[in-house]
Amino acid sequence: MQLISLPASPFATRVRIALRAKGLDVEIVPPPSGWPQDRRFRDISPTGRVPVLILDDGEAVWESAVILELLEELFPQARPLLPAGVLERARARQLVRVADLYLMPPMVALAAPQSPTENRRLLEQLTDALSMLDDLLEDGPYAVGGSLSHADCAIAPVLLAARITGSRLGIDVIEALPRVEAYTRAMIRDEHILEALLEMQEGIRRLVPSR
Ligand SMILES: N[C@@H](CCC(=O)N[C@@H](CS)C(=O)NCC(=O)O)C(=O)O
């Protein structure tokens, strides 16, 4: 199997955390030159986005949350990354949705130049979403159910991205949120999260050397 990935991508990072935790031997490759317009890349990733998982038979699967679910089903013998309880599984999936629908969109928009008014509006959206996350996170070292799950795969890279986005704008978007703050300290005690986040941070530094 191959994972088409970029180190700086929080979406690709969530899949890399899962691959590491499951101990799956997957070759990590960059997108082809000419990405994202490249026709051959569009044939396997119609959205033109990474990550994309290429299975051994050549089938391509895109959308990071779907890739995470697929890995659970393809490798039931590997470490499960969804909690055993039905409700806890729903909670883990909810946090993946929170990352995708509420946390990432303002951050993606903030990465592009915006007017000061728009910047303020997006920042407000981001802090609202972070404060919702503060209410949703459990107290333990992991987001849900006491062990590493899809929720952590999704939330940990988003929080690194939030910290970097905030510091670029001169504010710490996390410091006033006790659970989120505690979680950002606890998450890096997990070796799989830590390694993938260091890769992501280095990827961002290479893209924007001042960060
Ligand atoms: N919903 C997608 C989002 C993936 C995504 O936005 N990836 C970005 C990198 S972080 C990308 O490939 N952007 C290329 C582009 O927009 O042209 C997923 O979860 O996989």
Short mmCIF file of C-alpha atoms and ligand atoms in Angstrom, two decimals:
data_model
loop_
_atom_site.label_atom_id
_atom_site.label_comp_id
_atom_site.label_asym_id
_atom_site.label_seq_id
_atom_site.Cartn_x
_atom_site.Cartn_y
_atom_site.Cartn_z
CA MET A 1 0.00 0.00 0.00
CA GLN A 2 0.99 3.61 -0.51
CA LEU A 3 -0.19 6.80 1.13
CA ILE A 4 0.04 9.93 -0.98
CA SER A 5 0.74 12.46 1.72
CA LEU A 6 2.25 15.83 2.47
CA PRO A 7 4.03 16.23 5.82
CA ALA A 8 2.38 19.64 6.42
CA SER A 9 -1.19 18.45 5.81
CA PRO A 10 -3.27 17.96 9.00
CA PHE A 11 -5.53 15.59 7.03
CA ALA A 12 -2.61 13.43 5.89
CA THR A 13 -1.14 13.61 9.41
CA ARG A 14 -4.28 12.02 10.87
CA VAL A 15 -3.82 9.03 8.58
CA ARG A 16 -0.09 8.82 9.35
CA ILE A 17 -0.88 8.67 13.09
CA ALA A 18 -3.27 5.78 12.44
CA LEU A 19 -0.80 3.89 10.23
CA ARG A 20 1.91 4.21 12.87
CA ALA A 21 -0.38 3.14 15.71
CA LYS A 22 -1.64 0.16 13.74
CA GLY A 23 1.92 -0.79 12.77
CA LEU A 24 0.99 -0.99 9.09
CA ASP A 25 3.75 -1.04 6.52
CA VAL A 26 2.68 1.63 4.05
CA GLU A 27 4.98 3.54 1.74
CA ILE A 28 4.50 7.29 2.20
CA VAL A 29 4.91 9.15 -1.08
CA PRO A 30 4.43 12.80 -2.11
CA PRO A 31 1.84 13.81 -4.71
CA PRO A 32 3.16 13.83 -8.32
CA SER A 33 4.67 16.97 -9.79
CA GLY A 34 1.92 19.02 -11.41
CA TRP A 35 -0.30 18.28 -8.41
CA PRO A 36 -3.11 19.22 -7.78
CA GLN A 37 -4.07 19.83 -11.45
CA ASP A 38 -2.20 16.80 -12.85
CA ARG A 39 -4.74 14.71 -14.82
CA ARG A 40 -3.42 11.33 -13.61
CA PHE A 41 -3.61 12.51 -10.01
CA ARG A 42 -7.20 13.73 -10.57
CA ASP A 43 -8.04 10.25 -11.87
CA ILE A 44 -7.21 8.78 -8.47
CA SER A 45 -8.19 11.81 -6.36
CA PRO A 46 -11.11 13.65 -8.01
CA THR A 47 -10.91 16.43 -5.41
CA GLY A 48 -7.22 16.94 -6.23
CA ARG A 49 -6.43 16.67 -2.51
CA VAL A 50 -4.23 14.57 -0.28
CA PRO A 51 -4.22 12.14 1.47
CA VAL A 52 -4.97 9.26 -0.89
CA LEU A 53 -4.49 5.61 0.08
CA ILE A 54 -3.49 3.32 -2.80
CA LEU A 55 -4.31 -0.30 -2.04
CA ASP A 56 -2.15 -3.19 -3.28
CA ASP A 57 -4.61 -3.87 -6.12
CA GLY A 58 -4.29 -0.23 -7.26
CA GLU A 59 -7.66 0.97 -5.90
CA ALA A 60 -7.42 4.55 -4.61
CA VAL A 61 -9.36 5.79 -1.57
CA TRP A 62 -9.49 9.49 -0.70
CA GLU A 63 -10.95 11.58 2.16
CA SER A 64 -8.97 11.12 5.36
CA ALA A 65 -11.94 10.19 7.59
CA VAL A 66 -12.95 7.49 5.11
CA ILE A 67 -9.38 6.18 4.94
CA LEU A 68 -9.34 5.88 8.75
CA GLU A 69 -12.58 3.88 8.70
CA LEU A 70 -11.33 1.69 5.85
CA LEU A 71 -8.14 0.83 7.77
CA GLU A 72 -10.29 -0.41 10.67
CA GLU A 73 -12.17 -2.71 8.33
CA LEU A 74 -9.22 -3.91 6.25
CA PHE A 75 -7.00 -4.69 9.23
CA PRO A 76 -9.24 -5.96 12.06
CA GLN A 77 -6.24 -7.75 13.60
CA ALA A 78 -4.27 -4.49 13.99
CA ARG A 79 -4.71 -2.17 17.00
CA PRO A 80 -8.29 -0.86 16.86
CA LEU A 81 -8.59 2.91 16.75
CA LEU A 82 -12.28 3.07 17.56
CA PRO A 83 -13.50 2.49 21.14
CA ALA A 84 -15.30 -0.76 21.97
CA GLY A 85 -18.55 0.89 23.15
CA VAL A 86 -21.11 1.93 20.56
CA LEU A 87 -21.69 5.35 22.15
CA GLU A 88 -17.97 6.01 22.56
CA ARG A 89 -17.46 5.12 18.90
CA ALA A 90 -20.09 7.70 18.03
CA ARG A 91 -18.29 10.25 20.26
CA ALA A 92 -14.98 9.56 18.49
CA ARG A 93 -16.62 10.02 15.08
CA GLN A 94 -18.31 13.20 16.31
CA LEU A 95 -14.90 14.71 17.11
CA VAL A 96 -13.64 13.84 13.62
CA ARG A 97 -16.67 15.77 12.28
CA VAL A 98 -15.96 18.68 14.64
CA ALA A 99 -12.42 18.84 13.23
CA ASP A 100 -13.65 18.72 9.63
CA LEU A 101 -16.69 20.97 9.83
CA TYR A 102 -15.88 23.56 12.50
CA LEU A 103 -12.15 23.70 13.26
CA MET A 104 -10.46 23.28 9.89
CA PRO A 105 -12.55 25.64 7.68
CA PRO A 106 -11.67 28.90 9.49
CA MET A 107 -8.02 27.83 9.68
CA VAL A 108 -7.85 27.02 5.96
CA ALA A 109 -9.39 30.42 5.23
CA LEU A 110 -7.00 32.19 7.64
CA ALA A 111 -4.03 30.71 5.76
CA ALA A 112 -4.87 32.99 2.80
CA PRO A 113 -4.52 36.78 3.01
CA GLN A 114 -7.76 38.35 4.31
CA SER A 115 -8.99 41.82 5.18
CA PRO A 116 -8.63 42.70 8.90
CA THR A 117 -12.44 42.40 9.32
CA GLU A 118 -12.52 38.98 7.70
CA ASN A 119 -9.50 37.89 9.76
CA ARG A 120 -11.35 38.88 12.94
CA ARG A 121 -14.50 37.01 11.84
CA LEU A 122 -12.57 33.83 11.00
CA LEU A 123 -10.61 34.02 14.23
CA GLU A 124 -13.87 34.31 16.15
CA GLN A 125 -15.19 31.22 14.33
CA LEU A 126 -12.02 29.34 15.22
CA THR A 127 -12.13 30.33 18.90
CA ASP A 128 -15.85 29.39 19.09
CA ALA A 129 -15.07 25.96 17.65
CA LEU A 130 -12.12 25.52 20.03
CA SER A 131 -14.30 26.41 22.97
CA MET A 132 -16.87 23.82 21.84
CA LEU A 133 -14.01 21.30 21.70
CA ASP A 134 -13.07 22.30 25.25
CA ASP A 135 -16.53 21.14 26.37
CA LEU A 136 -16.34 17.89 24.39
CA LEU A 137 -12.89 16.57 25.31
CA GLU A 138 -12.67 14.04 28.11
CA ASP A 139 -10.25 14.60 31.00
CA GLY A 140 -7.99 11.65 30.21
CA PRO A 141 -4.86 11.83 28.10
CA TYR A 142 -6.91 10.85 25.04
CA ALA A 143 -9.91 12.64 23.53
CA VAL A 144 -12.43 9.83 24.02
CA GLY A 145 -12.62 6.47 25.76
CA GLY A 146 -9.20 6.45 27.44
CA SER A 147 -7.16 5.27 24.45
CA LEU A 148 -5.93 6.47 21.08
CA SER A 149 -8.79 6.74 18.60
CA HIS A 150 -9.81 8.44 15.36
CA ALA A 151 -10.74 11.43 17.52
CA ASP A 152 -7.07 11.93 18.48
CA CYS A 153 -5.87 11.27 14.93
CA ALA A 154 -8.11 14.16 13.80
CA ILE A 155 -7.88 16.57 16.76
CA ALA A 156 -4.13 16.49 17.51
CA PRO A 157 -3.01 17.80 14.06
CA VAL A 158 -5.79 20.40 14.09
CA LEU A 159 -4.61 21.73 17.46
CA LEU A 160 -1.04 22.00 16.22
CA ALA A 161 -2.37 23.88 13.18
CA ALA A 162 -4.48 26.12 15.47
CA ARG A 163 -1.46 26.99 17.59
CA ILE A 164 0.59 27.84 14.51
CA THR A 165 -2.27 29.88 12.99
CA GLY A 166 -2.76 31.75 16.27
CA SER A 167 0.92 32.51 16.75
CA ARG A 168 1.09 33.90 13.19
CA LEU A 169 -1.69 36.29 14.22
CA GLY A 170 -0.03 37.07 17.54
CA ILE A 171 -2.45 35.23 19.85
CA ASP A 172 -2.48 31.99 21.78
CA VAL A 173 -5.87 30.55 20.80
CA ILE A 174 -5.59 27.69 23.29
CA GLU A 175 -4.33 29.16 26.56
CA ALA A 176 -7.79 30.12 27.93
CA LEU A 177 -9.23 26.64 27.30
CA PRO A 178 -8.28 24.34 30.19
CA ARG A 179 -9.19 20.97 28.65
CA VAL A 180 -7.78 21.78 25.23
CA GLU A 181 -4.63 23.12 26.91
CA ALA A 182 -4.24 19.96 29.01
CA TYR A 183 -4.93 17.81 25.96
CA THR A 184 -2.22 19.50 23.87
CA ARG A 185 0.27 18.69 26.61
CA ALA A 186 -0.96 15.10 27.01
CA MET A 187 -1.28 14.25 23.31
CA ILE A 188 2.45 14.43 22.66
CA ARG A 189 3.10 11.76 25.28
CA ASP A 190 1.75 9.30 22.70
CA GLU A 191 4.75 8.38 20.50
CA HIS A 192 2.64 7.91 17.36
CA ILE A 193 1.04 11.33 17.71
CA LEU A 194 4.35 12.98 18.63
CA GLU A 195 6.26 11.58 15.63
CA ALA A 196 3.54 12.53 13.15
CA LEU A 197 3.17 16.03 14.64
CA LEU A 198 6.93 16.65 14.50
CA GLU A 199 6.83 15.69 10.82
CA MET A 200 3.88 18.03 10.28
CA GLN A 201 5.61 20.91 12.08
CA GLU A 202 8.76 20.42 10.02
CA GLY A 203 6.63 20.25 6.83
CA ILE A 204 5.00 23.58 7.72
CA ARG A 205 8.39 25.10 8.55
CA ARG A 206 9.67 24.11 5.12
CA LEU A 207 6.63 25.65 3.44
CA VAL A 208 6.82 28.86 5.46
CA PRO A 209 10.38 29.13 6.82
CA SER A 210 9.46 31.82 9.39
CA ARG A 211 7.10 29.44 11.30
N1 LIG B 1 -11.61 16.58 3.31
C1 LIG B 1 -10.30 16.23 2.82
C2 LIG B 1 -9.43 17.47 2.90
C3 LIG B 1 -8.03 17.21 2.33
C4 LIG B 1 -7.30 18.53 2.05
O1 LIG B 1 -7.88 19.63 2.08
N2 LIG B 1 -6.01 18.40 1.77
C5 LIG B 1 -5.24 19.57 1.39
C6 LIG B 1 -3.89 19.53 2.10
S1 LIG B 1 -4.10 19.88 3.83
C7 LIG B 1 -4.99 19.54 -0.09
O2 LIG B 1 -4.71 18.50 -0.64
N3 LIG B 1 -5.07 20.70 -0.73
C8 LIG B 1 -4.78 20.81 -2.14
C9 LIG B 1 -5.64 21.82 -2.80
O3 LIG B 1 -6.57 22.31 -2.18
O4 LIG B 1 -5.37 22.13 -3.97
C10 LIG B 1 -9.74 15.06 3.64
O5 LIG B 1 -10.15 14.93 4.80
O6 LIG B 1 -8.93 14.26 3.12
#
